[in-house]
PDB file of C-alpha atoms in Angstrom:
ATOM      1  CA  MET A   1     -12.313 -40.057  14.759  1.00 36.00           C
ATOM      2  CA  ALA A   2     -10.683 -37.720  12.311  1.00 36.00           C
ATOM      3  CA  THR A   3     -10.392 -33.957  13.133  1.00 35.00           C
ATOM      4  CA  ARG A   4     -11.275 -31.318  10.445  1.00 34.00           C
ATOM      5  CA  THR A   5      -9.036 -28.369  10.205  1.00 37.00           C
ATOM      6  CA  PRO A   6     -10.933 -25.087  11.257  1.00 39.00           C
ATOM      7  CA  ARG A   7     -11.872 -22.849   8.558  1.00 46.00           C
ATOM      8  CA  THR A   8     -10.319 -19.468   8.221  1.00 47.00           C
ATOM      9  CA  PRO A   9     -12.133 -16.721  10.182  1.00 49.00           C
ATOM     10  CA  PRO A  10     -14.246 -14.508   7.824  1.00 46.00           C
ATOM     11  CA  GLY A  11     -12.050 -11.832   6.434  1.00 46.00           C
ATOM     12  CA  GLU A  12      -8.853 -13.352   7.153  1.00 51.00           C
ATOM     13  CA  SER A  13      -6.493 -15.047   4.731  1.00 52.00           C
ATOM     14  CA  LYS A  14      -4.406 -18.144   5.597  1.00 76.00           C
ATOM     15  CA  VAL A  15      -1.009 -17.107   7.049  1.00 77.00           C
ATOM     16  CA  PRO A  16       1.608 -17.869   4.656  1.00 81.00           C
ATOM     17  CA  ARG A  17       4.815 -19.673   6.338  1.00 81.00           C
ATOM     18  CA  THR A  18       7.414 -18.580   3.952  1.00 90.00           C
ATOM     19  CA  GLU A  19       8.501 -15.360   2.280  1.00 93.00           C
ATOM     20  CA  ARG A  20       7.464 -16.699  -1.064  1.00 91.00           C
ATOM     21  CA  GLY A  21       4.020 -17.370   0.394  1.00 90.00           C
ATOM     22  CA  ARG A  22       3.862 -13.837   1.963  1.00 94.00           C
ATOM     23  CA  GLN A  23       4.741 -12.447  -1.624  1.00 95.00           C
ATOM     24  CA  THR A  24       2.065 -14.630  -3.366  1.00 95.00           C
ATOM     25  CA  LEU A  25      -0.512 -13.423  -0.919  1.00 96.00           C
ATOM     26  CA  ARG A  26       0.352  -9.911  -1.550  1.00 96.00           C
ATOM     27  CA  LYS A  27       0.114 -10.276  -5.267  1.00 97.00           C
ATOM     28  CA  LEU A  28      -3.236 -11.997  -4.894  1.00 98.00           C
ATOM     29  CA  LEU A  29      -4.684  -8.918  -2.652  1.00 97.00           C
ATOM     30  CA  ASP A  30      -3.192  -6.402  -5.154  1.00 97.00           C
ATOM     31  CA  ALA A  31      -4.731  -8.187  -8.075  1.00 98.00           C
ATOM     32  CA  ALA A  32      -7.896  -8.473  -6.407  1.00 98.00           C
ATOM     33  CA  ALA A  33      -7.915  -4.719  -5.618  1.00 97.00           C
ATOM     34  CA  LYS A  34      -7.541  -4.164  -9.339  1.00 97.00           C
ATOM     35  CA  GLU A  35     -10.068  -6.723 -10.415  1.00 98.00           C
ATOM     36  CA  PHE A  36     -12.819  -5.407  -8.027  1.00 97.00           C
ATOM     37  CA  GLY A  37     -11.868  -2.020  -8.513  1.00 96.00           C
ATOM     38  CA  GLU A  38     -12.376  -2.086 -12.218  1.00 96.00           C
ATOM     39  CA  LYS A  39     -15.419  -4.631 -12.598  1.00 97.00           C
ATOM     40  CA  GLY A  40     -17.029  -4.449  -9.264  1.00 96.00           C
ATOM     41  CA  PHE A  41     -17.549  -7.560  -6.834  1.00 97.00           C
ATOM     42  CA  HIS A  42     -20.340  -9.304  -9.066  1.00 96.00           C
ATOM     43  CA  GLU A  43     -18.351  -9.187 -12.384  1.00 97.00           C
ATOM     44  CA  ALA A  44     -15.049  -9.979 -10.824  1.00 97.00           C
ATOM     45  CA  SER A  45     -13.721 -13.484 -10.954  1.00 97.00           C
ATOM     46  CA  ILE A  46     -11.146 -15.672  -9.184  1.00 98.00           C
ATOM     47  CA  SER A  47      -9.658 -16.468 -12.505  1.00 97.00           C
ATOM     48  CA  GLY A  48      -9.119 -12.763 -13.356  1.00 98.00           C
ATOM     49  CA  ILE A  49      -7.595 -12.174 -10.021  1.00 98.00           C
ATOM     50  CA  THR A  50      -5.074 -14.959 -10.554  1.00 98.00           C
ATOM     51  CA  ARG A  51      -4.410 -13.925 -14.237  1.00 97.00           C
ATOM     52  CA  ARG A  52      -3.565 -10.264 -12.938  1.00 97.00           C
ATOM     53  CA  ALA A  53      -1.465 -11.736 -10.136  1.00 97.00           C
ATOM     54  CA  GLY A  54       0.411 -14.072 -12.429  1.00 97.00           C
ATOM     55  CA  THR A  55      -0.310 -17.094 -10.251  1.00 95.00           C
ATOM     56  CA  ALA A  56      -1.820 -20.490 -10.725  1.00 93.00           C
ATOM     57  CA  LEU A  57      -5.536 -20.997  -9.787  1.00 94.00           C
ATOM     58  CA  GLY A  58      -4.489 -23.366  -7.138  1.00 93.00           C
ATOM     59  CA  SER A  59      -2.258 -20.740  -5.453  1.00 93.00           C
ATOM     60  CA  PHE A  60      -5.543 -18.881  -4.743  1.00 96.00           C
ATOM     61  CA  TYR A  61      -7.206 -21.661  -2.888  1.00 95.00           C
ATOM     62  CA  THR A  62      -4.114 -22.042  -0.719  1.00 94.00           C
ATOM     63  CA  TYR A  63      -4.998 -18.664   0.854  1.00 95.00           C
ATOM     64  CA  PHE A  64      -8.705 -18.317   0.293  1.00 96.00           C
ATOM     65  CA  ASP A  65     -11.902 -20.478  -0.032  1.00 95.00           C
ATOM     66  CA  SER A  66     -13.886 -18.203  -2.197  1.00 97.00           C
ATOM     67  CA  LYS A  67     -14.311 -14.699  -3.927  1.00 97.00           C
ATOM     68  CA  ASP A  68     -16.208 -13.650  -0.861  1.00 96.00           C
ATOM     69  CA  GLU A  69     -13.504 -14.542   1.356  1.00 97.00           C
ATOM     70  CA  ILE A  70     -10.697 -12.680  -0.601  1.00 97.00           C
ATOM     71  CA  PHE A  71     -13.143  -9.605  -0.877  1.00 98.00           C
ATOM     72  CA  ARG A  72     -13.409  -9.544   3.008  1.00 97.00           C
ATOM     73  CA  ALA A  73      -9.786  -9.844   3.352  1.00 97.00           C
ATOM     74  CA  LEU A  74      -9.062  -6.899   0.864  1.00 97.00           C
ATOM     75  CA  VAL A  75     -11.361  -4.650   2.782  1.00 97.00           C
ATOM     76  CA  LYS A  76      -9.489  -5.408   5.912  1.00 96.00           C
ATOM     77  CA  ASP A  77      -6.303  -5.140   4.125  1.00 97.00           C
ATOM     78  CA  MET A  78      -7.154  -1.793   2.547  1.00 96.00           C
ATOM     79  CA  SER A  79      -8.402  -0.430   5.669  1.00 96.00           C
ATOM     80  CA  GLY A  80      -5.144  -1.344   7.086  1.00 96.00           C
ATOM     81  CA  GLN A  81      -3.162   0.331   4.472  1.00 95.00           C
ATOM     82  CA  VAL A  82      -5.143   3.670   5.045  1.00 95.00           C
ATOM     83  CA  ALA A  83      -4.226   3.437   8.781  1.00 95.00           C
ATOM     84  CA  SER A  84      -0.500   2.749   7.972  1.00 95.00           C
ATOM     85  CA  GLN A  85      -0.314   5.525   5.551  1.00 93.00           C
ATOM     86  CA  ALA A  86      -1.646   8.004   8.017  1.00 93.00           C
ATOM     87  CA  GLY A  87       0.574   6.459  10.782  1.00 93.00           C
ATOM     88  CA  GLU A  88       3.609   6.910   8.880  1.00 95.00           C
ATOM     89  CA  ALA A  89       2.940  10.588   8.138  1.00 96.00           C
ATOM     90  CA  ILE A  90       2.389  11.424  11.770  1.00 96.00           C
ATOM     91  CA  THR A  91       5.489  12.196  13.696  1.00 94.00           C
ATOM     92  CA  PRO A  92       5.980  12.959  17.398  1.00 93.00           C
ATOM     93  CA  GLU A  93       6.874  16.591  16.916  1.00 96.00           C
ATOM     94  CA  LEU A  94       3.695  17.371  15.092  1.00 97.00           C
ATOM     95  CA  THR A  95       1.126  19.749  16.811  1.00 96.00           C
ATOM     96  CA  PRO A  96      -2.307  18.228  16.906  1.00 96.00           C
ATOM     97  CA  PHE A  97      -3.516  20.488  13.946  1.00 97.00           C
ATOM     98  CA  GLU A  98      -0.338  19.454  12.061  1.00 97.00           C
ATOM     99  CA  VAL A  99      -1.160  15.797  12.707  1.00 97.00           C
ATOM    100  CA  GLU A 100      -4.626  16.196  11.226  1.00 97.00           C
ATOM    101  CA  ARG A 101      -3.131  17.910   8.124  1.00 97.00           C
ATOM    102  CA  ALA A 102      -0.503  15.199   7.700  1.00 97.00           C
ATOM    103  CA  ALA A 103      -3.213  12.370   8.016  1.00 97.00           C
ATOM    104  CA  LEU A 104      -5.437  14.067   5.293  1.00 97.00           C
ATOM    105  CA  HIS A 105      -2.563  14.721   3.060  1.00 97.00           C
ATOM    106  CA  SER A 106      -1.502  10.913   3.236  1.00 97.00           C
ATOM    107  CA  PHE A 107      -4.961   9.989   2.676  1.00 97.00           C
ATOM    108  CA  LEU A 108      -5.324  12.227  -0.577  1.00 96.00           C
ATOM    109  CA  GLU A 109      -2.078  10.669  -1.760  1.00 95.00           C
ATOM    110  CA  PHE A 110      -3.145   7.353  -0.991  1.00 96.00           C
ATOM    111  CA  ALA A 111      -6.574   7.620  -2.750  1.00 96.00           C
ATOM    112  CA  ARG A 112      -4.568   9.179  -5.662  1.00 95.00           C
ATOM    113  CA  GLU A 113      -2.507   6.066  -6.174  1.00 94.00           C
ATOM    114  CA  LYS A 114      -5.304   3.651  -5.342  1.00 95.00           C
ATOM    115  CA  LYS A 115      -8.556   5.064  -6.608  1.00 95.00           C
ATOM    116  CA  GLU A 116     -10.003   1.692  -6.364  1.00 96.00           C
ATOM    117  CA  VAL A 117     -10.326   1.728  -2.547  1.00 96.00           C
ATOM    118  CA  TYR A 118     -13.559   3.920  -2.973  1.00 96.00           C
ATOM    119  CA  ARG A 119     -15.505   1.240  -5.144  1.00 96.00           C
ATOM    120  CA  ILE A 120     -14.150  -1.590  -2.969  1.00 97.00           C
ATOM    121  CA  ILE A 121     -15.238   0.001   0.262  1.00 96.00           C
ATOM    122  CA  ASP A 122     -18.505   1.313  -1.195  1.00 96.00           C
ATOM    123  CA  GLU A 123     -19.400  -2.334  -2.468  1.00 96.00           C
ATOM    124  CA  ALA A 124     -18.591  -3.741   0.890  1.00 97.00           C
ATOM    125  CA  GLU A 125     -21.816  -2.044   2.384  1.00 97.00           C
ATOM    126  CA  PHE A 126     -23.851  -4.644   0.166  1.00 96.00           C
ATOM    127  CA  VAL A 127     -21.268  -7.501  -0.112  1.00 96.00           C
ATOM    128  CA  ASP A 128     -20.021  -7.777   3.559  1.00 96.00           C
ATOM    129  CA  PRO A 129     -21.787  -4.920   5.766  1.00 97.00           C
ATOM    130  CA  ALA A 130     -19.773  -5.897   8.724  1.00 96.00           C
ATOM    131  CA  SER A 131     -16.502  -5.111   6.922  1.00 96.00           C
ATOM    132  CA  PHE A 132     -17.981  -1.803   5.594  1.00 97.00           C
ATOM    133  CA  ARG A 133     -18.911  -0.868   9.230  1.00 97.00           C
ATOM    134  CA  GLU A 134     -15.896  -2.026  10.874  1.00 97.00           C
ATOM    135  CA  HIS A 135     -13.695  -0.060   8.497  1.00 97.00           C
ATOM    136  CA  TYR A 136     -15.496   3.255   9.191  1.00 98.00           C
ATOM    137  CA  GLU A 137     -15.780   2.497  12.827  1.00 98.00           C
ATOM    138  CA  THR A 138     -11.978   1.785  13.410  1.00 97.00           C
ATOM    139  CA  THR A 139     -11.216   4.768  11.302  1.00 97.00           C
ATOM    140  CA  ALA A 140     -13.483   7.203  13.307  1.00 98.00           C
ATOM    141  CA  LYS A 141     -11.789   5.795  16.602  1.00 98.00           C
ATOM    142  CA  ARG A 142      -8.398   6.471  15.373  1.00 97.00           C
ATOM    143  CA  ILE A 143      -9.410  10.162  14.742  1.00 97.00           C
ATOM    144  CA  LEU A 144     -11.296  10.463  17.952  1.00 98.00           C
ATOM    145  CA  ASP A 145      -8.078   9.304  19.663  1.00 97.00           C
ATOM    146  CA  ARG A 146      -6.143  11.919  18.038  1.00 97.00           C
ATOM    147  CA  LEU A 147      -8.959  14.681  18.722  1.00 97.00           C
ATOM    148  CA  LYS A 148      -8.724  13.695  22.469  1.00 97.00           C
ATOM    149  CA  LYS A 149      -4.843  14.158  22.450  1.00 96.00           C
ATOM    150  CA  GLY A 150      -5.437  17.467  20.884  1.00 96.00           C
ATOM    151  CA  GLU A 151      -8.255  18.458  23.526  1.00 96.00           C
ATOM    152  CA  ALA A 152      -5.736  17.221  26.453  1.00 96.00           C
ATOM    153  CA  THR A 153      -3.008  19.610  25.133  1.00 95.00           C
ATOM    154  CA  GLY A 154      -5.299  22.441  25.108  1.00 95.00           C
ATOM    155  CA  GLU A 155      -5.167  23.035  21.280  1.00 94.00           C
ATOM    156  CA  PHE A 156      -8.824  21.715  20.896  1.00 94.00           C
ATOM    157  CA  HIS A 157     -11.888  22.717  22.363  1.00 92.00           C
ATOM    158  CA  ASP A 158     -13.121  20.565  25.408  1.00 95.00           C
ATOM    159  CA  GLY A 159     -15.703  17.926  24.707  1.00 95.00           C
ATOM    160  CA  MET A 160     -14.079  16.358  21.692  1.00 96.00           C
ATOM    161  CA  ASP A 161     -16.789  13.813  20.816  1.00 97.00           C
ATOM    162  CA  GLU A 162     -17.239  10.707  18.424  1.00 98.00           C
ATOM    163  CA  ALA A 163     -19.509  13.035  16.474  1.00 98.00           C
ATOM    164  CA  HIS A 164     -16.430  15.234  15.810  1.00 97.00           C
ATOM    165  CA  ALA A 165     -14.540  12.118  14.654  1.00 98.00           C
ATOM    166  CA  TRP A 166     -17.373  11.245  12.006  1.00 98.00           C
ATOM    167  CA  ALA A 167     -17.717  14.728  10.812  1.00 97.00           C
ATOM    168  CA  LEU A 168     -13.856  14.888  10.147  1.00 97.00           C
ATOM    169  CA  MET A 169     -13.732  11.415   8.552  1.00 97.00           C
ATOM    170  CA  GLY A 170     -16.693  12.588   6.304  1.00 97.00           C
ATOM    171  CA  MET A 171     -14.870  15.738   5.114  1.00 97.00           C
ATOM    172  CA  ASN A 172     -11.625  13.693   4.491  1.00 97.00           C
ATOM    173  CA  VAL A 173     -13.518  11.073   2.428  1.00 97.00           C
ATOM    174  CA  PHE A 174     -15.309  13.190   0.216  1.00 97.00           C
ATOM    175  CA  LEU A 175     -12.225  15.566  -0.273  1.00 97.00           C
ATOM    176  CA  GLY A 176     -10.484  12.420  -1.301  1.00 97.00           C
ATOM    177  CA  LEU A 177     -13.245  11.509  -3.753  1.00 96.00           C
ATOM    178  CA  ARG A 178     -13.049  14.941  -5.400  1.00 96.00           C
ATOM    179  CA  TYR A 179      -9.679  15.685  -5.466  1.00 96.00           C
ATOM    180  CA  SER A 180      -7.839  12.322  -5.750  1.00 96.00           C
ATOM    181  CA  VAL A 181     -10.293  10.248  -7.529  1.00 95.00           C
ATOM    182  CA  TRP A 182     -12.161  12.516  -9.743  1.00 95.00           C
ATOM    183  CA  ASP A 183      -9.214  14.854 -10.205  1.00 90.00           C
ATOM    184  CA  GLU A 184      -5.497  14.164 -11.055  1.00 80.00           C
ATOM    185  CA  GLY A 185      -4.668  14.188  -7.313  1.00 75.00           C
ATOM    186  CA  THR A 186      -2.293  17.212  -7.873  1.00 85.00           C
ATOM    187  CA  GLN A 187      -3.909  19.374  -5.429  1.00 92.00           C
ATOM    188  CA  SER A 188      -3.314  17.515  -2.133  1.00 95.00           C
ATOM    189  CA  GLU A 189      -1.180  20.138  -0.413  1.00 96.00           C
ATOM    190  CA  ARG A 190      -3.627  22.899  -1.204  1.00 96.00           C
ATOM    191  CA  ILE A 191      -6.625  20.790  -0.059  1.00 97.00           C
ATOM    192  CA  ALA A 192      -4.955  19.749   3.295  1.00 97.00           C
ATOM    193  CA  ASP A 193      -4.338  23.387   3.927  1.00 97.00           C
ATOM    194  CA  ILE A 194      -7.835  24.617   3.392  1.00 97.00           C
ATOM    195  CA  ALA A 195      -9.402  21.725   5.504  1.00 97.00           C
ATOM    196  CA  ASN A 196      -6.797  22.444   8.174  1.00 96.00           C
ATOM    197  CA  THR A 197      -7.703  26.044   8.156  1.00 95.00           C
ATOM    198  CA  MET A 198     -11.610  24.986   8.543  1.00 94.00           C
ATOM    199  CA  LEU A 199     -10.294  22.898  11.548  1.00 93.00           C
ATOM    200  CA  ARG A 200      -8.646  25.605  13.120  1.00 91.00           C
ATOM    201  CA  ASP A 201     -11.516  27.948  12.899  1.00 90.00           C
ATOM    202  CA  GLY A 202     -14.135  25.174  13.941  1.00 88.00           C
ATOM    203  CA  ILE A 203     -12.385  23.511  16.839  1.00 80.00           C
ATOM    204  CA  GLY A 204      -9.247  25.160  17.770  1.00 73.00           C
ATOM    205  CA  ARG A 205      -9.097  27.441  20.916  1.00 73.00           C
ATOM    206  CA  ASP A 206      -8.951  31.279  20.245  1.00 62.00           C
TER     207      ASP A 206
END
């Protein structure tokens, strides 16, 4: 009896085996970000993605089975990019408050460069609610881990809670919308300073 190759799990792309394949997959994801970001999920098309990527239609189906699948993979990819951006900005010598400032500043810069992230994540709430929820839950968990470290060092108040992480994430998201997407994104240093002062006044020990 013939066996059938298992389908790729939702939200995952097929793993390229060569450097050329990895480059093609990257081109497709970057092109999908532009296509979905400009047109929205329903108006975007696979042919539009491949045109932007400069790849053949057959290349798309090497990695994805449908428009829904590349959208799920894109949400996961962009969420990972946000995490990587923050991770690169955080260095061991930074204090907990400096860590939060660096993380926000890096996000503001990311959002300025990739404004489409807002539309894509927002649409995920309706196109793929599981991806939408996973993005925010994993982001909040990373923030809570940082807050707990700050609590352990005595720089933050005792009792850092999940709600603190969600509140901080909400502030960062809306600051990015206002000052990186709606604005030219030239105020990231100033906005990061203002937000950090608010944190120091709110959760810092006297």
